[in-house]
PDB file of C-alpha atoms and ligand atoms in Angstrom:
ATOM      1  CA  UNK A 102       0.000   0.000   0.000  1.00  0.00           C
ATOM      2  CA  UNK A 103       2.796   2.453   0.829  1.00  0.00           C
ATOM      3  CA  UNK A 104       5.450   3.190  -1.286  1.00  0.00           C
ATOM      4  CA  UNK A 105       8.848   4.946  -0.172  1.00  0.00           C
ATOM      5  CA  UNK A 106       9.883   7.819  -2.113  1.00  0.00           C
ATOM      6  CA  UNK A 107      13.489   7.172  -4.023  1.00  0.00           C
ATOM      7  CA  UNK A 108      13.191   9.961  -6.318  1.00  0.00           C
ATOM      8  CA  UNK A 109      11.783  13.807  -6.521  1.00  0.00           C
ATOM      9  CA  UNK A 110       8.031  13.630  -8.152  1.00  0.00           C
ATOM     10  CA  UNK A 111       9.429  17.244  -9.020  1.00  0.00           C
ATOM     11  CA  UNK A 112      12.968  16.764 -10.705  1.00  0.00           C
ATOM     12  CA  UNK A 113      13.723  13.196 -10.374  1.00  0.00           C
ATOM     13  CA  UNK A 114      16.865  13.401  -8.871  1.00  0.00           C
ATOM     14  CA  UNK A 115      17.611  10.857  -6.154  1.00  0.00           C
ATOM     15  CA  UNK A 116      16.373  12.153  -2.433  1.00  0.00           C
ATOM     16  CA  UNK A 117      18.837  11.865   0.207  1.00  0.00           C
ATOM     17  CA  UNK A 118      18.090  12.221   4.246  1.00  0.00           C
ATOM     18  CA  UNK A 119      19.539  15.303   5.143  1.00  0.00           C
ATOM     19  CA  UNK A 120      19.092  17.618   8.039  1.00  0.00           C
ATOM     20  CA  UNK A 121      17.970  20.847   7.643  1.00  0.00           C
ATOM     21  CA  UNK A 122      16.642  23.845  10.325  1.00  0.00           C
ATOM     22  CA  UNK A 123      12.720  24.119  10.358  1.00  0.00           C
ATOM     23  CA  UNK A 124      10.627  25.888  12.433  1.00  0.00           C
ATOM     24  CA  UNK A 125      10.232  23.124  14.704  1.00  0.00           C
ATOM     25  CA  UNK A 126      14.345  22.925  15.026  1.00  0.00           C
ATOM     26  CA  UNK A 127      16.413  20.496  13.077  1.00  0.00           C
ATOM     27  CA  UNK A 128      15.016  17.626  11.192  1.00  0.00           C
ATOM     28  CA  UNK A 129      15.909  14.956   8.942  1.00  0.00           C
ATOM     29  CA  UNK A 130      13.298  14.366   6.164  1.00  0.00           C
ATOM     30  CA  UNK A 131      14.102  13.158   2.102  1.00  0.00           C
ATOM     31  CA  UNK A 132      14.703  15.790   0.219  1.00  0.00           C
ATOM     32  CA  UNK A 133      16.056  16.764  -3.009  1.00  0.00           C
ATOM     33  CA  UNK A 134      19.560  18.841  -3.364  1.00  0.00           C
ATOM     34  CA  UNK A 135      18.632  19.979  -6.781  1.00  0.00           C
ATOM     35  CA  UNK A 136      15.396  21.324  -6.932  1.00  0.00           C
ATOM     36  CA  UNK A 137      14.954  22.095  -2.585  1.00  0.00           C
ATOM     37  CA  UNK A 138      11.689  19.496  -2.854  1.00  0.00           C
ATOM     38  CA  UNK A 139      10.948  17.945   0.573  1.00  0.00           C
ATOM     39  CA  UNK A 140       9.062  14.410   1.118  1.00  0.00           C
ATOM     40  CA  UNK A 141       7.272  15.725   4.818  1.00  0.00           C
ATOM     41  CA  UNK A 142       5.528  12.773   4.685  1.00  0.00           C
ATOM     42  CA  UNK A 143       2.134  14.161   6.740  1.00  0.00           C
ATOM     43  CA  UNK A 144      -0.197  11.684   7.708  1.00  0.00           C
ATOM     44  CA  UNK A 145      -3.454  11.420   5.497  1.00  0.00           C
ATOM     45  CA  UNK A 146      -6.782  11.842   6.314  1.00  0.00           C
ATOM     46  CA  UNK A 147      -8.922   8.859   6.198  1.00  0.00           C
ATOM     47  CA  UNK A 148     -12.875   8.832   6.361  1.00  0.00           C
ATOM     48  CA  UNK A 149     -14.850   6.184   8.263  1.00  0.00           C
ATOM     49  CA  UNK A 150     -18.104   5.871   8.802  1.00  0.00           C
ATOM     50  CA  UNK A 151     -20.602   4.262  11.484  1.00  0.00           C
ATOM     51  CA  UNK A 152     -23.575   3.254   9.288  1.00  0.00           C
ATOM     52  CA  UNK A 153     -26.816   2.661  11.057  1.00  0.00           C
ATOM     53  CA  UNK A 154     -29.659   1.671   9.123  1.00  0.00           C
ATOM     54  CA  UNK A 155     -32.946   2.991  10.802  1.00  0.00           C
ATOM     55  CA  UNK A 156     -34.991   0.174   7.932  1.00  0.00           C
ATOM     56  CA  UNK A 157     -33.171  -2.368  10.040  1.00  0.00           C
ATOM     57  CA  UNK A 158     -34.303  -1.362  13.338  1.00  0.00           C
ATOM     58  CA  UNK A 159     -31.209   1.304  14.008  1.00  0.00           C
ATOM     59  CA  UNK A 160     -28.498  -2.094  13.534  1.00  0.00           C
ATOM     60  CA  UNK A 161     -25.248  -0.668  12.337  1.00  0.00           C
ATOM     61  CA  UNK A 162     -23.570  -2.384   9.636  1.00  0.00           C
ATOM     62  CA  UNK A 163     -19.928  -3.261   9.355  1.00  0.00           C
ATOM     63  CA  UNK A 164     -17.585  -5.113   6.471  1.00  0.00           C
ATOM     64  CA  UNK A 165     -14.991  -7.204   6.169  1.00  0.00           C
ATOM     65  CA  UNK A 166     -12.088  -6.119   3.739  1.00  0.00           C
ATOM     66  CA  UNK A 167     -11.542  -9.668   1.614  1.00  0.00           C
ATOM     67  CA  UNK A 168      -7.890  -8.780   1.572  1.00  0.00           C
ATOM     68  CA  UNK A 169      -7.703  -9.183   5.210  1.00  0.00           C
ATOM     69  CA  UNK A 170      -6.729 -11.953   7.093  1.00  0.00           C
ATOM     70  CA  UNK A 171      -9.152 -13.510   9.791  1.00  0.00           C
ATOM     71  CA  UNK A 172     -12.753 -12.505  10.188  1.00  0.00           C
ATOM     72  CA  UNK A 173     -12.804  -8.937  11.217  1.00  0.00           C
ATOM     73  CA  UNK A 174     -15.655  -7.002  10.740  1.00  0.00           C
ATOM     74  CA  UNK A 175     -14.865  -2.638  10.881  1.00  0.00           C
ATOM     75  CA  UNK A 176     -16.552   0.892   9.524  1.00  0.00           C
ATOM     76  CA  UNK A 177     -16.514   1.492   5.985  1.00  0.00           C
ATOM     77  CA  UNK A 178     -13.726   3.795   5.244  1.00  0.00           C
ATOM     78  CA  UNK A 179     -11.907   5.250   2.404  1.00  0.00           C
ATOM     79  CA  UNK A 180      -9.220   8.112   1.265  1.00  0.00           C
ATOM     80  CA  UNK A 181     -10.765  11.341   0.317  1.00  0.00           C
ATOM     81  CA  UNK A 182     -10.173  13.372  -2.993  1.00  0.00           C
ATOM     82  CA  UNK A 183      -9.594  16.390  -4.380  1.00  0.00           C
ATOM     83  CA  UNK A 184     -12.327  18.434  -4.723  1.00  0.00           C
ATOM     84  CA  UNK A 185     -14.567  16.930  -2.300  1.00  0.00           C
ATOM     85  CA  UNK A 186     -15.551  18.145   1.579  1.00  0.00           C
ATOM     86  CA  UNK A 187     -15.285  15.126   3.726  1.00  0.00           C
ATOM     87  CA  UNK A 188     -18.998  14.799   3.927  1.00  0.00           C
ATOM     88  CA  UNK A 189     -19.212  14.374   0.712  1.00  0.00           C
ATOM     89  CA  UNK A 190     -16.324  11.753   0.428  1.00  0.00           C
ATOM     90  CA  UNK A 191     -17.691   9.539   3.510  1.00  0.00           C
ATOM     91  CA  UNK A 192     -21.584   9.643   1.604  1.00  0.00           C
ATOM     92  CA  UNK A 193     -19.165   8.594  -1.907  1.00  0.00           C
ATOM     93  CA  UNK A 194     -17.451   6.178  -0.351  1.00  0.00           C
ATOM     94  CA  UNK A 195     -20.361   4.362   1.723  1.00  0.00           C
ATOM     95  CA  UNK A 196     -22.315   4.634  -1.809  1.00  0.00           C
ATOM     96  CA  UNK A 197     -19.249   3.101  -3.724  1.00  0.00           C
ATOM     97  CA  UNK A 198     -18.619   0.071  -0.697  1.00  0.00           C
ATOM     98  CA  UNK A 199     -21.891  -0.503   0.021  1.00  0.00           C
ATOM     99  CA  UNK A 200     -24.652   0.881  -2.291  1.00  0.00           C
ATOM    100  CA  UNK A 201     -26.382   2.803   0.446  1.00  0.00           C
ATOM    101  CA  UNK A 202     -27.568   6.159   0.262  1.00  0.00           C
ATOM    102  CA  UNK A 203     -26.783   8.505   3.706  1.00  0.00           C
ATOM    103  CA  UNK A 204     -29.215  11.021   4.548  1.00  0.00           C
ATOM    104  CA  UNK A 205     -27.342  12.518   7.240  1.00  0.00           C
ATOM    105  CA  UNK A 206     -23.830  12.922   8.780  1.00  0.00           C
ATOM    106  CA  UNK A 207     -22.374  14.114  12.274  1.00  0.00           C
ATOM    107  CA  UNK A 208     -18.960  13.865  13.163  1.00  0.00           C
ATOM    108  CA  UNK A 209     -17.881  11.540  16.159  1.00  0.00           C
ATOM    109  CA  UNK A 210     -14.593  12.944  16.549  1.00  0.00           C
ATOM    110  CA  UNK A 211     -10.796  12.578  14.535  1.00  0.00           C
ATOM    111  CA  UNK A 212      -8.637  10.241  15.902  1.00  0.00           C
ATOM    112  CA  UNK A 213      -4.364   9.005  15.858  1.00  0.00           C
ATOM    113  CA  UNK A 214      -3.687   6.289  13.552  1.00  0.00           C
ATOM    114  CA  UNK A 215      -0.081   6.396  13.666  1.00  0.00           C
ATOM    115  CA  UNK A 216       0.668   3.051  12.836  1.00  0.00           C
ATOM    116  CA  UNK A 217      -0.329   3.433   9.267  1.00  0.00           C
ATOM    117  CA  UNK A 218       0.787   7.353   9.326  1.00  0.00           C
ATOM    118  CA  UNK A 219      -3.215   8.313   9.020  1.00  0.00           C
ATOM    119  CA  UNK A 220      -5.578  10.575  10.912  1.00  0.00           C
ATOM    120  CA  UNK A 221      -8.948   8.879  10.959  1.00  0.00           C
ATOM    121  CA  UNK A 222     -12.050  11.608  10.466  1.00  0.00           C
ATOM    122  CA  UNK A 223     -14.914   9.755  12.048  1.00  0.00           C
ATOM    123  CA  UNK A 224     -18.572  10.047  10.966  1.00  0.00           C
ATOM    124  CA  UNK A 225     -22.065   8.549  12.067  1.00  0.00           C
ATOM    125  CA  UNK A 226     -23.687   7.977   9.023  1.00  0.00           C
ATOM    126  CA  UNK A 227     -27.432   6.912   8.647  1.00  0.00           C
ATOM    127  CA  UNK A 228     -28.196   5.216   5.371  1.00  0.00           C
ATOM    128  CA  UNK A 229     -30.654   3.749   3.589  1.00  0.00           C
ATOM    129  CA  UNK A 230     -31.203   1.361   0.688  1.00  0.00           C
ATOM    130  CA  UNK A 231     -29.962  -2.379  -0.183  1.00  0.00           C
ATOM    131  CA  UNK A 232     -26.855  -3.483   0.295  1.00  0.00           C
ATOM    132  CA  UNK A 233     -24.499  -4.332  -2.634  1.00  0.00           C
ATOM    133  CA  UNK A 234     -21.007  -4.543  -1.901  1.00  0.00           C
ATOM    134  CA  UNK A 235     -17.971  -3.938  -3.465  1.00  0.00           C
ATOM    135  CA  UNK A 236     -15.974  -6.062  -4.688  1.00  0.00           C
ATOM    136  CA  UNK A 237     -13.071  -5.201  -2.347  1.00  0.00           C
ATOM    137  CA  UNK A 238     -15.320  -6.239   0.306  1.00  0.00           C
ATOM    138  CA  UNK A 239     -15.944  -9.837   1.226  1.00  0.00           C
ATOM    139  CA  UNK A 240     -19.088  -9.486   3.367  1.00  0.00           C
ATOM    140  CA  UNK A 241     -20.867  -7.742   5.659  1.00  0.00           C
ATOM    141  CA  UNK A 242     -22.860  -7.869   9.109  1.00  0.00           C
ATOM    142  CA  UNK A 243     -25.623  -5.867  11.025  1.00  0.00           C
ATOM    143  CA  UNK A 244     -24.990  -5.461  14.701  1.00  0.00           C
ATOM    144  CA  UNK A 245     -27.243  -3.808  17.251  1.00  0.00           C
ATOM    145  CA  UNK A 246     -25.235  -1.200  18.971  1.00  0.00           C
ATOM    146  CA  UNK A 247     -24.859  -2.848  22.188  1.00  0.00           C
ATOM    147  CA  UNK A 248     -23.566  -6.099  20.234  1.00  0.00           C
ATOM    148  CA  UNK A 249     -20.559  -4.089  18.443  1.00  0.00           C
ATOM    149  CA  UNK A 250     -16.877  -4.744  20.311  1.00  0.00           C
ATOM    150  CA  UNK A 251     -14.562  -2.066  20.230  1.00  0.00           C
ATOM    151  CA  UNK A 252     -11.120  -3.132  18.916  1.00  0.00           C
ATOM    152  CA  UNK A 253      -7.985  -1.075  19.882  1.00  0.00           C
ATOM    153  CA  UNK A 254      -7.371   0.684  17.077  1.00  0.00           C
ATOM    154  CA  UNK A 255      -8.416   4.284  15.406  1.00  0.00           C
ATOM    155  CA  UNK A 256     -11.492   3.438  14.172  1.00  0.00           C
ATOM    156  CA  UNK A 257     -12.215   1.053  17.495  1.00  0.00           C
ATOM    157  CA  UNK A 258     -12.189   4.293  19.564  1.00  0.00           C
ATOM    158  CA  UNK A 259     -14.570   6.200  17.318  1.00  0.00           C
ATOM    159  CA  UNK A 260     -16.956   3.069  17.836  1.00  0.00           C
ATOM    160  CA  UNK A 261     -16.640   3.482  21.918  1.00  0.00           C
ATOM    161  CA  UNK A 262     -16.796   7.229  21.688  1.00  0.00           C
ATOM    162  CA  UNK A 263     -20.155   6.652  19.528  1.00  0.00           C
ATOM    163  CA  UNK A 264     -21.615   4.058  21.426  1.00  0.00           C
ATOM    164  CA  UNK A 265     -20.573   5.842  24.807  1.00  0.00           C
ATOM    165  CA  UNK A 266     -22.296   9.034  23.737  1.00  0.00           C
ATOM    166  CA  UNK A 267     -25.826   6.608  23.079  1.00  0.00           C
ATOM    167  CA  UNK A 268     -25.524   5.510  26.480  1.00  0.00           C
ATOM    168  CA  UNK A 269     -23.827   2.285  26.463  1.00  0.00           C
ATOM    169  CA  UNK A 270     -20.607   0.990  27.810  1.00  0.00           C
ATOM    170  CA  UNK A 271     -18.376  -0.423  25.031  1.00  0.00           C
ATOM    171  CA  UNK A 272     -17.338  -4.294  25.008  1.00  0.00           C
ATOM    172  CA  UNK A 273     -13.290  -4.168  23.476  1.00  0.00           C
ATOM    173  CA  UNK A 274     -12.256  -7.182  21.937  1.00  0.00           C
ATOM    174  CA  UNK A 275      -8.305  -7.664  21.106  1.00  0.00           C
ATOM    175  CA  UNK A 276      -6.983  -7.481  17.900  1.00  0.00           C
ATOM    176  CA  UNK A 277      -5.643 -11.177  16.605  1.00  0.00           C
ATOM    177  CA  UNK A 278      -1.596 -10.597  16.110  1.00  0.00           C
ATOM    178  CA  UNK A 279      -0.470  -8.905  13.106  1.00  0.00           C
ATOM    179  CA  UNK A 280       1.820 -10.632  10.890  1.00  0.00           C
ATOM    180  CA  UNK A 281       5.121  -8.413  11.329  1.00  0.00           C
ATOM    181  CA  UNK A 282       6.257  -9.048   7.443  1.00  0.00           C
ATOM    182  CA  UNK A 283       3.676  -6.895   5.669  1.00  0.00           C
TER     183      UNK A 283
HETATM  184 ZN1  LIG B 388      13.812  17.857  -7.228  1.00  0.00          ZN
END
């Protein structure tokens, strides 16, 4: 999924890691000696959303990705583009993953998702329609609120902060290992 930078998408001359004063003091970062380009490397924004589905008595539906491992079950979520507000890119992307239509949007809250250098922008979305998914999803479940378990991760802690704010105590489940080589 992410690809290091080896060259300058301005020049093409080789980067190097070099040290350089910033306004935050001294920093190594890639950057290129011919042209002054420099790879900061800033985390992206990622949309996610909590769909519930008032047709199906308020149940909230999650997906599992078919290119992951094991049988876990998360929010829909995707990158944003240009162009777009994030409201708009969370009502594309649940439209484009799942076929549902959102009538409205409120933000849970942004959260740290170091790990994969992203900033998660959290929505609860309520949809409508019938599912179809995409093909870069394997299935999908509906979950009543209080069934949903919180996994430790970005998107995990939007689920607790959403279900929290509705009254009800999240359940956290642990994350099977990750395999270290990918
Ligand atoms: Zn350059």
């Amino acid at each position: 999924m992410s690809h290091a930078f080896n060259y300058c998408p301005n020049c093409a001359t080789a980067l190097q890691m070099l040290s350089r004063m910033e306004d935050g003091g001294e920093k190594s970062r890639l950057r290129c000696v011919a042209c002054d380009w420099t790879h900061w490397n800033n985390p992206t924004p990622v949309l996610a959303a909590i769909i519930e589905m008032p047709e199906h008595g308020g149940q909230v539906l999650l997906a599992r990705n078919a290119a992951w491992p094991g049988r876990m079950f998360a929010l829909i979520t995707g990158f944003m583009e240009a162009g777009e507000t994030p409201e708009e890119g969370i009502a594309r992307e649940v439209k484009e993953e799942t076929n549902l239509t959102v009538d409205s949007l409120k933000l849970v809250g942004v959260y740290d998702f170091q790990r994969m250098n992203q900033i998660i922008v959290a929505y609860h979305a309520v949809a409508r329609g019938e599912v179809v998914l995409s093909p870069e999803l394997a299935e999908y479940r509906l979950y009543r609120p209080e069934d949903i378990k919180c996994w430790r991760a970005g998107t995990g802690y939007a689920v607790a902060d959403w279900l929290t704010a509705r009254g009800i105590t999240p359940q956290w489940v642990d994350l099977p290992a990750r395999p270290t080589a990918s």
